Every structure is written in C-alpha cells, then in structure tokens.
Short mmCIF file of C-alpha atoms in Angstrom, two decimals:
data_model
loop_
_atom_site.label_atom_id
_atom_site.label_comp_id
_atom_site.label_asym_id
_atom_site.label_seq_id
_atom_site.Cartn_x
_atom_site.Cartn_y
_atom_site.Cartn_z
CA UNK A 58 0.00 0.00 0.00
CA UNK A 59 1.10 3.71 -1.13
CA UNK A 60 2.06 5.29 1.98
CA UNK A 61 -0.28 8.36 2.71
CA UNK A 62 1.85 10.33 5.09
CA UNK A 63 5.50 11.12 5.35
CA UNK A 64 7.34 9.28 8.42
CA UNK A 65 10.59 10.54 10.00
CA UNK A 66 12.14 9.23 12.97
CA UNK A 67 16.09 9.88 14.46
CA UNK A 68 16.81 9.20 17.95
CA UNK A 69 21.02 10.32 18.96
CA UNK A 70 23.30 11.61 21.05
CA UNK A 71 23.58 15.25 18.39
CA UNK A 72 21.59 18.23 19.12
CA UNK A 73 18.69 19.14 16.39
CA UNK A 74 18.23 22.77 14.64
CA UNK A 75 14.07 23.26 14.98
CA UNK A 76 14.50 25.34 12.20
CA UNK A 77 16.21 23.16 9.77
CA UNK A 78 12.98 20.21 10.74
CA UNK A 79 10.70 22.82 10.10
CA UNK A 80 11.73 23.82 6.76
CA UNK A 81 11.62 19.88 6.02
CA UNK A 82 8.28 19.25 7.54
CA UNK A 83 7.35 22.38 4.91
CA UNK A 84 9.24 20.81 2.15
CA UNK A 85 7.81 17.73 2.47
CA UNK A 86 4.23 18.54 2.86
CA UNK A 87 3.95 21.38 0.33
CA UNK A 88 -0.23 21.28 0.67
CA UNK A 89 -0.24 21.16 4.25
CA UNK A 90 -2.10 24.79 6.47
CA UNK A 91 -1.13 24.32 9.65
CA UNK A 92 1.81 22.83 11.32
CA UNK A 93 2.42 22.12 14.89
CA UNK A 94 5.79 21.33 16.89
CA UNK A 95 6.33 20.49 19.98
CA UNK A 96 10.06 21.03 21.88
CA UNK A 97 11.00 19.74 25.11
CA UNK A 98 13.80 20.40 27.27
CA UNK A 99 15.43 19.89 30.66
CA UNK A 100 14.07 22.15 33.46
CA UNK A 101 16.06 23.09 36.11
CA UNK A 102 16.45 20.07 38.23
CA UNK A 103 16.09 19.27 42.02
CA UNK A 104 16.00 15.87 42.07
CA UNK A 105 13.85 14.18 45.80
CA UNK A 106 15.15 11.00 45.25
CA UNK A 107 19.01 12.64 45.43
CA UNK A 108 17.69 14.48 48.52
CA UNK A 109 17.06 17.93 47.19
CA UNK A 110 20.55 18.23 45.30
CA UNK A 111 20.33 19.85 41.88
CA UNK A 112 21.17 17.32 38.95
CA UNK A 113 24.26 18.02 37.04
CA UNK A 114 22.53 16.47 33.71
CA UNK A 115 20.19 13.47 32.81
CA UNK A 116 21.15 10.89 30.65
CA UNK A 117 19.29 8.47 28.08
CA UNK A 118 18.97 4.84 27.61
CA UNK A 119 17.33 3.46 25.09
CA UNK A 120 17.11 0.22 22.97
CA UNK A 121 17.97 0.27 19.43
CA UNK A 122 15.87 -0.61 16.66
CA UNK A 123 12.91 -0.81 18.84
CA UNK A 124 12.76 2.03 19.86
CA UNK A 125 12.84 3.32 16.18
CA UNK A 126 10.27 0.68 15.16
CA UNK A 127 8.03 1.81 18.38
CA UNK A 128 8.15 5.68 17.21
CA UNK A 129 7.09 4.74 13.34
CA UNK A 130 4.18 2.32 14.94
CA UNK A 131 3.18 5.77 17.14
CA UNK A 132 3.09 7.89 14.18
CA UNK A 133 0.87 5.25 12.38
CA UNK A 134 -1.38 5.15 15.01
CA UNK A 135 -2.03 8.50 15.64
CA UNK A 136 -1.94 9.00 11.61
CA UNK A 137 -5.23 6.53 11.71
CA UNK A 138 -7.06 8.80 14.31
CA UNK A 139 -6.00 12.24 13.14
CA UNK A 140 -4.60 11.95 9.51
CA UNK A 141 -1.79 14.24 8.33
CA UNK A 142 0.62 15.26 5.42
CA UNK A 143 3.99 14.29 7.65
CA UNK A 144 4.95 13.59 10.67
CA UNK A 145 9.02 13.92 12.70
CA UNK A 146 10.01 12.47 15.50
CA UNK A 147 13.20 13.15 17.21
CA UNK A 148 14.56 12.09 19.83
CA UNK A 149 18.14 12.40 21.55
CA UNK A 150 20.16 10.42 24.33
CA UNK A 151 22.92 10.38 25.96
CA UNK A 152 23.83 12.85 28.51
CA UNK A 153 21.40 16.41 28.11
CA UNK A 154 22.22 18.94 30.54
CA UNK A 155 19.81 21.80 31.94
CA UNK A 156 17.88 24.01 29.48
CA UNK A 157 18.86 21.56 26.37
CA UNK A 158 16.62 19.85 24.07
CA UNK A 159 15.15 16.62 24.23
CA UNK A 160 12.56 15.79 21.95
CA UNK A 161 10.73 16.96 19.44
CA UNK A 162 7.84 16.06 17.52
CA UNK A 163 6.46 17.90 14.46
CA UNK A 164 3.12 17.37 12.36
CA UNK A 165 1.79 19.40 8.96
CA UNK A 166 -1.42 18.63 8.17
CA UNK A 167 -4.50 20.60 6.08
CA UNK A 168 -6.21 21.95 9.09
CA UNK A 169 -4.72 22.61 12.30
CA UNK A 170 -7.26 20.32 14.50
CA UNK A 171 -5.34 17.17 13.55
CA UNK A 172 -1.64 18.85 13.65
CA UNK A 173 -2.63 18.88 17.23
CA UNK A 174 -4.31 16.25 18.09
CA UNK A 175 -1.73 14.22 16.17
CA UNK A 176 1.20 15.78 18.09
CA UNK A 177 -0.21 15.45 21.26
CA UNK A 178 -0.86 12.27 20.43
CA UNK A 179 2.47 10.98 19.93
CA UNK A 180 3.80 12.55 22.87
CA UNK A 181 1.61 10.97 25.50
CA UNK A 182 2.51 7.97 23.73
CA UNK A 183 6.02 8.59 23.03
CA UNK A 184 6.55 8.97 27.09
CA UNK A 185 4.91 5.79 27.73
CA UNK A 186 5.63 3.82 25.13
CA UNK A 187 8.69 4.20 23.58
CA UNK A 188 12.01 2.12 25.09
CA UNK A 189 13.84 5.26 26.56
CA UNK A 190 15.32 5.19 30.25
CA UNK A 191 16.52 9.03 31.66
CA UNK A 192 18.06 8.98 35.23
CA UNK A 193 18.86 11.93 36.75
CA UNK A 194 23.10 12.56 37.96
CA UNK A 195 24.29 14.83 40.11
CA UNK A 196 27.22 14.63 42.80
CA UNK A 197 25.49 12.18 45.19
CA UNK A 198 24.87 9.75 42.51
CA UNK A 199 21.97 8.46 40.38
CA UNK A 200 18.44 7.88 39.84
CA UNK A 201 16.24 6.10 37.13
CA UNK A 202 13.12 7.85 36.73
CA UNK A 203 9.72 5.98 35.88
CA UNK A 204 7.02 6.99 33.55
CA UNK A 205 5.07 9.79 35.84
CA UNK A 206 1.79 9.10 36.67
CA UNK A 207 0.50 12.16 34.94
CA UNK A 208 2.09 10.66 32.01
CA UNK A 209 -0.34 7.64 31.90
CA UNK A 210 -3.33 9.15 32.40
CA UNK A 211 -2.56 11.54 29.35
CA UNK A 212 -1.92 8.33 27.25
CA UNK A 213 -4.70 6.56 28.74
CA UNK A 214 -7.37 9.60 27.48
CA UNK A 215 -6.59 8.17 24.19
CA UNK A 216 -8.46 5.02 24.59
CA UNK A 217 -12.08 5.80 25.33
CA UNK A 218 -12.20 8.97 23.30
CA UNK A 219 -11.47 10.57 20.27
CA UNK A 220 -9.00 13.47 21.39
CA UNK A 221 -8.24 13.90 25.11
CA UNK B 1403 21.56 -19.23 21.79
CA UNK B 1404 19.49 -16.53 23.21
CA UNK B 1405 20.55 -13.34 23.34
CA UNK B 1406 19.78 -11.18 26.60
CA UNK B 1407 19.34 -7.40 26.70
CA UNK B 1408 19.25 -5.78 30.07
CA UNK B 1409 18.17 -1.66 30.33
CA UNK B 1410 18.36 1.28 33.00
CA UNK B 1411 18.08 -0.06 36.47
CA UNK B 1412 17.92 -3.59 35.49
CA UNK B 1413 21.27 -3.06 33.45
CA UNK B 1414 22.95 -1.48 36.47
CA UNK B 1415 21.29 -4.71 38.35
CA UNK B 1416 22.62 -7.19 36.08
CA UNK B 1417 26.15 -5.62 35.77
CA UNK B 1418 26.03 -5.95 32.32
CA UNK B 1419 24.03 -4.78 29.10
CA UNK B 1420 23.71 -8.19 27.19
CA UNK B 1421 24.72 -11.64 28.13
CA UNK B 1422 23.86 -14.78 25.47
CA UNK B 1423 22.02 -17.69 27.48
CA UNK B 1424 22.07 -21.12 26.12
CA UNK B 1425 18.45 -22.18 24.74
CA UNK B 1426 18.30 -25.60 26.15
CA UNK B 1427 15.78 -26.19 28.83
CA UNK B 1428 14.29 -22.95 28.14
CA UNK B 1429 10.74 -22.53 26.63
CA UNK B 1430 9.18 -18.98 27.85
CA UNK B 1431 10.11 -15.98 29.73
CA UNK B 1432 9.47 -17.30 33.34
CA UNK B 1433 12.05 -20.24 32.61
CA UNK B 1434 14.50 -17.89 31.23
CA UNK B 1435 14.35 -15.25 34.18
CA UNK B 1436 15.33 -18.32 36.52
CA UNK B 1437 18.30 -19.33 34.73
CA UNK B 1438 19.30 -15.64 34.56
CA UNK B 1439 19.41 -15.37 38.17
CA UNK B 1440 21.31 -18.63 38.63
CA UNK B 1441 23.95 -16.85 36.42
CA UNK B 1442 23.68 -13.43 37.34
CA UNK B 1443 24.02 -11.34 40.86
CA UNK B 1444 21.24 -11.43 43.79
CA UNK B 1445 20.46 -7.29 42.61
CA UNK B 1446 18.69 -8.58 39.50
CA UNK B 1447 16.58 -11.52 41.15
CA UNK B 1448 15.12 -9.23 43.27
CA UNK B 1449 14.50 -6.66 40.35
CA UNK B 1450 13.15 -8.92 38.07
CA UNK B 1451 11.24 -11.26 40.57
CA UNK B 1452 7.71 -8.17 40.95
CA UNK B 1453 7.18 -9.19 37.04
CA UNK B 1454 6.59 -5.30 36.99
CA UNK B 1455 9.58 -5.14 33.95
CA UNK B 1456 8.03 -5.07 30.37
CA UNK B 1457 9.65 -7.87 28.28
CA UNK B 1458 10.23 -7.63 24.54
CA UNK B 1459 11.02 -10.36 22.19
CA UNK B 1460 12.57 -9.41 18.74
CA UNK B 1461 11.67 -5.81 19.46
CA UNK B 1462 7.90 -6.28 20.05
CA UNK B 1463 6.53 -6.20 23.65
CA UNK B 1464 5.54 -9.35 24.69
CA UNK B 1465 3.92 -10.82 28.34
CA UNK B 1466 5.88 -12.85 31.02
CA UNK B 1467 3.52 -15.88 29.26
CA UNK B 1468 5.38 -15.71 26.29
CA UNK B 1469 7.11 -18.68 24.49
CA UNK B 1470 10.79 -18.75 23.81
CA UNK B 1471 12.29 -20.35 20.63
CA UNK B 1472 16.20 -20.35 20.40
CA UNK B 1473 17.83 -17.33 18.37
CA UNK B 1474 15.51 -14.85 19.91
CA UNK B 1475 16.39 -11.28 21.21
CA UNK B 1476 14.99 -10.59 24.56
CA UNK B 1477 15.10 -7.43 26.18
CA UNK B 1478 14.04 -6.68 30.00
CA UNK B 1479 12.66 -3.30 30.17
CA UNK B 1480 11.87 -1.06 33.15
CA UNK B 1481 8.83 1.06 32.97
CA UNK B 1482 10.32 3.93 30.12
CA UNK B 1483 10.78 7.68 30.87
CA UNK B 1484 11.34 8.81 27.45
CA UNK B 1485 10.40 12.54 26.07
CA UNK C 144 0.15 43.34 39.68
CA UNK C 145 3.23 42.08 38.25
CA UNK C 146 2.59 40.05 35.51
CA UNK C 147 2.96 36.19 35.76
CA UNK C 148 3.66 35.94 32.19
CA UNK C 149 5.62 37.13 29.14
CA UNK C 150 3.66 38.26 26.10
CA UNK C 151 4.60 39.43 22.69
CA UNK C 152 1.73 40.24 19.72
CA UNK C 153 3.04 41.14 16.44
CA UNK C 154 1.23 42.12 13.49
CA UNK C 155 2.50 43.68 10.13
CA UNK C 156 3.00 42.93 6.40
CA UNK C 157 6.68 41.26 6.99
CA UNK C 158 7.28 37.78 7.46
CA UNK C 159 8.11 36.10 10.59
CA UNK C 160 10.98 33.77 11.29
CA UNK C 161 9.78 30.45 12.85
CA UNK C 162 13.28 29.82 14.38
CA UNK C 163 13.93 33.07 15.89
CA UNK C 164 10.87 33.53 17.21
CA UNK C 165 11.74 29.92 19.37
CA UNK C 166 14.89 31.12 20.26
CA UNK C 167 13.25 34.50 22.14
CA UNK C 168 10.63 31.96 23.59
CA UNK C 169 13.18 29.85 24.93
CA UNK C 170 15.14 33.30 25.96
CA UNK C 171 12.14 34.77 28.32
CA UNK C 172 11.31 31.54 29.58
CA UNK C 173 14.13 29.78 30.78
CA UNK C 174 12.97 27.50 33.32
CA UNK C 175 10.06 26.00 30.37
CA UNK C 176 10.13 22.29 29.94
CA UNK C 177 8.01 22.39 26.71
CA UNK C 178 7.41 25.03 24.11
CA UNK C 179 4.25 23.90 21.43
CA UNK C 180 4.56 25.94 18.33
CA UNK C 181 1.70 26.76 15.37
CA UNK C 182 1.88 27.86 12.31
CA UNK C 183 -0.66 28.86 9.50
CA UNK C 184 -0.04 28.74 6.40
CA UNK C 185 -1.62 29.62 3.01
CA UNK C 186 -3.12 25.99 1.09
CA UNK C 187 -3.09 25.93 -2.99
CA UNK C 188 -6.70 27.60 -2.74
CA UNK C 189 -9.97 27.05 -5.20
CA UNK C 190 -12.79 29.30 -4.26
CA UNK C 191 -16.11 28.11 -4.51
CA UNK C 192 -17.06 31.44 -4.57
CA UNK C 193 -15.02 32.49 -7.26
CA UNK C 194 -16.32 29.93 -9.55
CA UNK C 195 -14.00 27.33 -8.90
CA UNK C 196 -10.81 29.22 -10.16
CA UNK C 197 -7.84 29.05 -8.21
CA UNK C 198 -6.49 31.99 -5.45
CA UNK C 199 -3.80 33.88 -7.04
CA UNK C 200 -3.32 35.56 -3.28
CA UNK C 201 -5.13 35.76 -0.05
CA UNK C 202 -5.45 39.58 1.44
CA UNK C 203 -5.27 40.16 5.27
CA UNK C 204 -6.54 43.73 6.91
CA UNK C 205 -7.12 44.18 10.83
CA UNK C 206 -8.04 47.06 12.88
CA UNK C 207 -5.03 48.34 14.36
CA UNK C 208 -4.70 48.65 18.08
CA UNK C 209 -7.78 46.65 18.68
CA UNK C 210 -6.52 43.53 17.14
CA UNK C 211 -3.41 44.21 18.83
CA UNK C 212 -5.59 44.99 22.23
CA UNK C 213 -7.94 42.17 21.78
CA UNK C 214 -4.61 39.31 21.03
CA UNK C 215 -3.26 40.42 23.84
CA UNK C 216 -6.34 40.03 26.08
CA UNK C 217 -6.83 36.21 24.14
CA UNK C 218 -3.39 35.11 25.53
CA UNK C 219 -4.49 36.45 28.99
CA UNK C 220 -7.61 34.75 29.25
CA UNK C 221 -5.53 31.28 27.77
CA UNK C 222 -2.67 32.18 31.01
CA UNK C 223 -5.76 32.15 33.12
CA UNK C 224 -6.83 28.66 31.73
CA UNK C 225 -3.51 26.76 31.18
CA UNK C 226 -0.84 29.10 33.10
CA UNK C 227 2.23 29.11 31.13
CA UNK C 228 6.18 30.91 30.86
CA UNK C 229 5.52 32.97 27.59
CA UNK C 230 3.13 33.25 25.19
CA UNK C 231 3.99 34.84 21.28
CA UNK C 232 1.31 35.62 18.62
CA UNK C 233 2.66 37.23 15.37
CA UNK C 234 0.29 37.70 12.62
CA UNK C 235 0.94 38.77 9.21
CA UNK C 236 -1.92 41.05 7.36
CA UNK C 237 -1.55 42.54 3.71
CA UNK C 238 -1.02 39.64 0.40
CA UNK C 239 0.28 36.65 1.32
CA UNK C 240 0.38 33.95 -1.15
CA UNK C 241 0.63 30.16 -1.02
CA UNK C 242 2.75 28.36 0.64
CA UNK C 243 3.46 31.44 2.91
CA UNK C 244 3.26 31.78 6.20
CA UNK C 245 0.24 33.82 7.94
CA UNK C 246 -0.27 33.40 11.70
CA UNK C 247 2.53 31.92 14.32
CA UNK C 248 1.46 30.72 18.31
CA UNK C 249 4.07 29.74 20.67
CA UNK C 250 3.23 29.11 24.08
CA UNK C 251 6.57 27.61 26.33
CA UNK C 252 5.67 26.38 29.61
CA UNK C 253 7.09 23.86 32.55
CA UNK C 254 4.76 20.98 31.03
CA UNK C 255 3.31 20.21 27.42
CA UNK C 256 0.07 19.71 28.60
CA UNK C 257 -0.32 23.48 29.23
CA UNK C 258 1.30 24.67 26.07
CA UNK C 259 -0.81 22.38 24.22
CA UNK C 260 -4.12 23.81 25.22
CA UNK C 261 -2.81 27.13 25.86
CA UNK C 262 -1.58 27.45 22.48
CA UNK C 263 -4.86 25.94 20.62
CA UNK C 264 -7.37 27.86 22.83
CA UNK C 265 -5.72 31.20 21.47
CA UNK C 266 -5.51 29.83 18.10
CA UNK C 267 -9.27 28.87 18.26
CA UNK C 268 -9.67 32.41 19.89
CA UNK C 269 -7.49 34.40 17.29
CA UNK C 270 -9.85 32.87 14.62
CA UNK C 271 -13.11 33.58 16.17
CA UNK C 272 -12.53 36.87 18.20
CA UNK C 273 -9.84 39.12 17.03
CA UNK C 274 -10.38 41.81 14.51
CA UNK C 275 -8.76 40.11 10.96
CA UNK C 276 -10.49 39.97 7.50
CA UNK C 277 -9.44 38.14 4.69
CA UNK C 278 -10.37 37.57 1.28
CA UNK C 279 -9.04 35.58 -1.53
CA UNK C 280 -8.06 37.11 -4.51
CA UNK C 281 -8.37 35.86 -8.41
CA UNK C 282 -8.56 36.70 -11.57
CA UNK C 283 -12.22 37.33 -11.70
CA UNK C 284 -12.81 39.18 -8.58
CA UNK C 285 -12.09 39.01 -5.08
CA UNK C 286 -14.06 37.43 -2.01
CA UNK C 287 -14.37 38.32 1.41
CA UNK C 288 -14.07 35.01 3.85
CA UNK C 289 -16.40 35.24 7.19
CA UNK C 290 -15.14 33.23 10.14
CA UNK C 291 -15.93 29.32 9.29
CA UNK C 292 -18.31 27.20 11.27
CA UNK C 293 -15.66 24.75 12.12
CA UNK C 294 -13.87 27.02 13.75
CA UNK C 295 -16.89 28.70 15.56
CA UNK C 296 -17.39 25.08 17.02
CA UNK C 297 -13.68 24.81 18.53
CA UNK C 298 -13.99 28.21 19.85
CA UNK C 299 -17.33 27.40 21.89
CA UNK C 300 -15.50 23.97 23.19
CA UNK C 301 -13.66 26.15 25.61
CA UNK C 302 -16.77 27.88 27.21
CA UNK C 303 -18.49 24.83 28.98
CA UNK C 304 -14.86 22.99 29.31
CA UNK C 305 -11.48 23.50 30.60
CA UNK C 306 -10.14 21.72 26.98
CA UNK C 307 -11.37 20.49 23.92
CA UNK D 1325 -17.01 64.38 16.40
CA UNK D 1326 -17.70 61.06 15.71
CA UNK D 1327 -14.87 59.02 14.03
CA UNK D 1328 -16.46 56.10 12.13
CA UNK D 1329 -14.43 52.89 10.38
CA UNK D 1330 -15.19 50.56 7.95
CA UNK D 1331 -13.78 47.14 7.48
CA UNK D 1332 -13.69 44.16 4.68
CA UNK D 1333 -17.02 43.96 3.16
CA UNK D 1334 -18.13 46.88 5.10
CA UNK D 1335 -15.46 49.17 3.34
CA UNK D 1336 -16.03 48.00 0.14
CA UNK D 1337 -19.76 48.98 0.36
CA UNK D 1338 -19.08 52.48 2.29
CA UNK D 1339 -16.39 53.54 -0.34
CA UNK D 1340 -14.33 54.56 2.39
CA UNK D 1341 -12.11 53.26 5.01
CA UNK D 1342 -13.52 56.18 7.42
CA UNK D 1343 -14.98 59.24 8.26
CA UNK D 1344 -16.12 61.67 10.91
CA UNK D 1345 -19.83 62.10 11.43
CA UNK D 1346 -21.14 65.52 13.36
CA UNK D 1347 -21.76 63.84 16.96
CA UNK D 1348 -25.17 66.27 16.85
CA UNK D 1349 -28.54 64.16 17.30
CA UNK D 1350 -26.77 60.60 17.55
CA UNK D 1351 -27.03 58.84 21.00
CA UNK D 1352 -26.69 55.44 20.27
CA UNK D 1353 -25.36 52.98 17.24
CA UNK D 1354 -28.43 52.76 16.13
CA UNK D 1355 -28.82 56.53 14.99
CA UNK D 1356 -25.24 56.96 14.19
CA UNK D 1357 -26.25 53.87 11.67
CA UNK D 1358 -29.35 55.54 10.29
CA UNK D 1359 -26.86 58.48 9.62
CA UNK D 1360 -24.51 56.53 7.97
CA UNK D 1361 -27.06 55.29 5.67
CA UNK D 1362 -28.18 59.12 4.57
CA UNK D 1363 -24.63 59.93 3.86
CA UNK D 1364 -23.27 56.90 1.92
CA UNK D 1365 -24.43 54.49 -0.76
CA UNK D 1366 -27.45 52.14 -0.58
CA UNK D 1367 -24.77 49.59 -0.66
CA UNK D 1368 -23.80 50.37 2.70
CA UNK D 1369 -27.49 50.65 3.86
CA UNK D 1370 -28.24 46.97 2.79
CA UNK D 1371 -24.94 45.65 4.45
CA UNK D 1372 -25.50 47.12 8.35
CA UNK D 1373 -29.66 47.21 7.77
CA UNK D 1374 -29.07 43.27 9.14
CA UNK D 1375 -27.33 44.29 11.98
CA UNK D 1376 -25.15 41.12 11.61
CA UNK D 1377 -21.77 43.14 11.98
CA UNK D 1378 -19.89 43.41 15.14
CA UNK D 1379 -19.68 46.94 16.82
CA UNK D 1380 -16.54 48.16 18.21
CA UNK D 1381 -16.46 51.78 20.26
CA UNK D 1382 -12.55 52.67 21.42
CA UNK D 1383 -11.34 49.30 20.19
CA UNK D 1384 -14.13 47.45 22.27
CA UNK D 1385 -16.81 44.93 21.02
CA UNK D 1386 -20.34 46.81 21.78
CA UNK D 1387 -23.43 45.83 21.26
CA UNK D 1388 -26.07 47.60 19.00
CA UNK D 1389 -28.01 49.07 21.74
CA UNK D 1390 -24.68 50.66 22.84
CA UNK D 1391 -24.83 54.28 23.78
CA UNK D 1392 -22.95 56.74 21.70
CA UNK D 1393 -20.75 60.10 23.01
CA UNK D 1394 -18.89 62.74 21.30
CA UNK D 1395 -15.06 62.04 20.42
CA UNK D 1396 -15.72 58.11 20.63
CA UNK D 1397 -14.46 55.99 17.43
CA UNK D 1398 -16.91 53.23 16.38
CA UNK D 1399 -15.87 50.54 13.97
CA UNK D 1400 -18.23 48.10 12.02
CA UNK D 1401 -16.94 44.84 11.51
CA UNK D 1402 -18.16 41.93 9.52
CA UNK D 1403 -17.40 38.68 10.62
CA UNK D 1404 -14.01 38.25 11.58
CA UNK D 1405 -11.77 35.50 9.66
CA UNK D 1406 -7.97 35.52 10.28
CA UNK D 1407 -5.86 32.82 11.31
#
C-alpha cells in the first residue's frame, strides 16, 4: 500500500536545529495549512530522590531498533485517528544537561485540528511507550526515573475517546 | 543461543548490558528469568522477581507468558521515561 | 500586579521567522520544559465562490490597536486557563500567497500539557474573536471570507470545558 | 465628532475606510447607523440594515443598543476570519 503520510524518525546523542525540521516538515508537505511542533527540554532540576541536590545532567537509555520501530508504529497510530501530510520524531540520548533539548515532535497537516491532536498524540505515547530510560546525575549519585503518573493518564485519554 | 538485553536499572542490576544464554531447557520468559538469576548477581533476582519489567522479544513487547524459541532477542525493560 | 507571564503580539506585512521567534521563547522563559509551536499557512486555494478558479493571493486587513488589544487580552484569558512561561502571537496582514506563512502561536511552559491547550485555545480564539479579514483574490474578482463554522465550534469547546 | 471605520465587506460597500460624522442628534449605534445610511451608498445601507456586523467603540466589542458620546471611534466589523 502507497504510503499516505511522510514518516521521520532519528533518535542520537547530536543536538537538532528546529528550524532546519521545520523547513523539512514544509518541504515535504507542500499542501499542508497548519503545522504544529512540539520542543522539550530539561528544566532546572532538584531531584527528591538525590535528597534535594540539583542534577548536574540526565542521561538516556534506550534500545535500538525498537525504539525506532516503536516511534514509526506511534506515528501510524495517531496517523489513523487524526490523519496528516507528515509527521518527525526526534529524539536524543545520551547525557542532556539543563535548558537543552530533548525531543521533538512535528506534524503538517491541512487543518490545524489534527496537527494537534496528532502531536499530542504521539507525545503521551512517546513517554509511555517508547524504550527510553533518563536517570537523573548529580554529585550524590543516580536515579532512574519511571514513567510519571500524569504521564499515563494523558496516554490513557486516548483510549475511550477521540481526542483527550 | 538466546541473546539477553538488560536496560536502565535492570542493566545497572545485572552488571552488564547483554549476556547470550544457552536455549536448552528454556521454553518462555518465566524459565529464562530463573536461569538468569542462577547466572547473574542477587540485585537482579530481586528486580526482576515483581514481574513489573516489560519484556520484549525481537523488538515487540511481549507478556511474562510468552514462548521462547532459540535465536531470539529478549530485552528486559523497566517502565520507560522517554520525552 | 506584576505580571505572571511574558507576552509578545506582532502584526505587520513582513514575514516572521519560525526559528527566531523559538529562540526569544526559549530566551524569556528559561525554566520552560516544553514550548508547542503553530503555524498557519496559506493551502493551494480554489474558491467556490469564485467559480472554482484558483487563489492567485489571499489579502489580510485588521483594525489596528484593537486587534493588537484584543490578542493580547486572548493570551491572557488562555494564562488564566492553562498558566504558562511565555506566550507569542505574530500575525501577518496585507497579500500573502501560497505556501506562505500567515499566523505563528508559541506558548513555552514547565509541562506540554499546558502549552498544548494554551496554544490551541488562542488559536481557536485568534480565529473567532480578534479583529482580521481576509479575502481571496483571483482573476475574476475578489471574495471576502467570514469566520468558518468549524472554527466557531472549537472556539465554543472552551466555554463549557477547561479543553477540547 | 464622531470618528467612524469601515472594514472588509463593510469598506467595500461604504467607499471609504472612514470618516467623521457631526456627533449632533446621535445617541446610540443605532442613529449613528441611520446616519450613515443618509450619507453613503445604498450599498452600505443593505450591508448594516441586518445588523449582523460586530460593533466596536474605542477598540471594544459593543453591542447595538450601545450608547454613543462625542469624540468616541466606532468601527463596524463583519465577521471576523484571520488565522
């Protein structure tokens, strides 16, 4: 079957340009009205489970190949309940100190309903889903975080209901 | 053979990020997990012995039910933090 | 009252620049976790108004000061809603063509469930409420757009709900 | 002195993007509209006579009922549509 939407996924340890993914979300999906991105990036840390200290970075597990085939199968499936022109996914790991990005997720589509929905979408999944591990460093040592609770209630929304 | 992948707190538990087990004597996840802790240290019994890990087998999630064949991947997978 | 919040509104016949404007997000809000962009842009058009043809440009007027008055007042009722960091609305007016860029949200906050719904509730607001005309222009006349019932319908979402 | 705009639509059918109207005898938008309508073309007179544009006075959304003073500025607004 003819794809219907364009599909881009790189997870690494580089820094992205959000301008350069823009332009190729634009490129890409020449037809396309409305396009939504979304960036994240580390906070300022204080970390409980390192009693209070602030973190020196975070760092990034993740597993190879799955988690690349995981991030194409989240696109698909938010591509079958909110169809769009394109869809990027990227995603770094390795160490990512304060105030640098993360991860970030951009969808063109004709109307901007579904460029949200979409990207919202494969964020809640992405965070509970997809096979990446962050701990938290700082002096005293480290700590694996688990998928926040807030986190699986945004990705359960998606079950009952249309949109959240 | 079966080839072992270990992740985050369960790698740190293991001491290792991939070990190959040999496929005799084992048929699904459960019987796999117990001839990982004969071979590996007391951290990762207790970690893995709560179930609550995801397990993957040839990079699709699968349950602690799961059949085993020899050649597979298996990965051990604390609950993700990703994004 | 101090304010809680940074705010920017632009509007003008110049175009914007999608990575600079992310860069002074990510400047006033430092301690933001997520930053959701939008941006509108102008579809290969065929009016059904004028006969089918296709849109050789769109045309954008406003009423300055109130539009300028009005976006400001849309991002503070969207703070009051989702709180967020910062909050950027630039809007182009004048003939803008296709393929161009027209209207630019970015909302940065500490989580991406607030600049998700933060930046789509002034989206659905800007579209509904502030003070922008446009008409699409071709060879056989011109056509003034009114505000589309779609878009009527995601603006009255927010009245009974806290989201869509 | 009334100070009077016209947008979109509106504009096109006023032939102008504003004027000033003598503040004399006008209390409300009402009478500034019947006004209008004896100084500019019938155009006009069959675009506001529905009373489905928006009002603005000093860059606020009024109603029609609105009252009307001397040195205010009063837009008419179709239906917005930008975004």
């Amino acid at each position: 079957m003819t794809p219907t939407y364009h599909s881009y996924v790189w997870i690494g340890e580089a820094d992205f340009d959000v301008a350069h993914e823009y332009r190729k979300a634009c490129d890409v999906s020449p037809h396309a009205g409305a396009v939504v991105f979304f960036v994240g990036l580390v906070r300022d840390l204080y970390s409980e489970q390192l009693k209070g200290e602030s973190v020196d970075y975070i760092e990034l597990q993740h597993y190879p190949q799955m988690t690349e085939s995981l991030c194409a199968n989240i696109i698909q499936q938010a591509f079958e309940r909110h169809p769009f022109d394109s869809a990027r996914v990227l995603h770094r790991v390795g160490k990512i100190h304060s105030g640098e990005q993360i991860v970030m997720v951009v969808v063109a589509s004709q109307h901007r309903e579904n460029a949200f929905q979409a990207s919202q979408f494969i964020m809640d999944y992405l965070k509970t889903r997809a096979t990446f591990w962050k701990r938290e460093v700082g002096s005293r040592g480290s700590n694996w975080l688990g998928v926040k609770d807030k986190d699986k209630v945004a990705a359960e929304r998606w079950k009952n209901n249309d949109q959240p | 053979m079966i080839r072992v992948l270990f992740f985050a707190g369960l790698r740190d538990a293991a001491q290792t990020d991939k070990m190959d087990v040999d496929a005799m004597g084992i048929t699904d996840v459960r019987s796999l997990v117990a001839e990982l802790i004969r071979q590996l240290p007391q951290e990762l019994s207790d970690a893995l012995s709560d179930e609550t890990a995801m397990v993957s087998i040839d990079h699709q999630y699968a349950g602690w039910d799961a059949g085993i064949v020899d050649g597979v991947e298996v990965g051990f997978l604390p609950p993700v933090s990703g994004g």
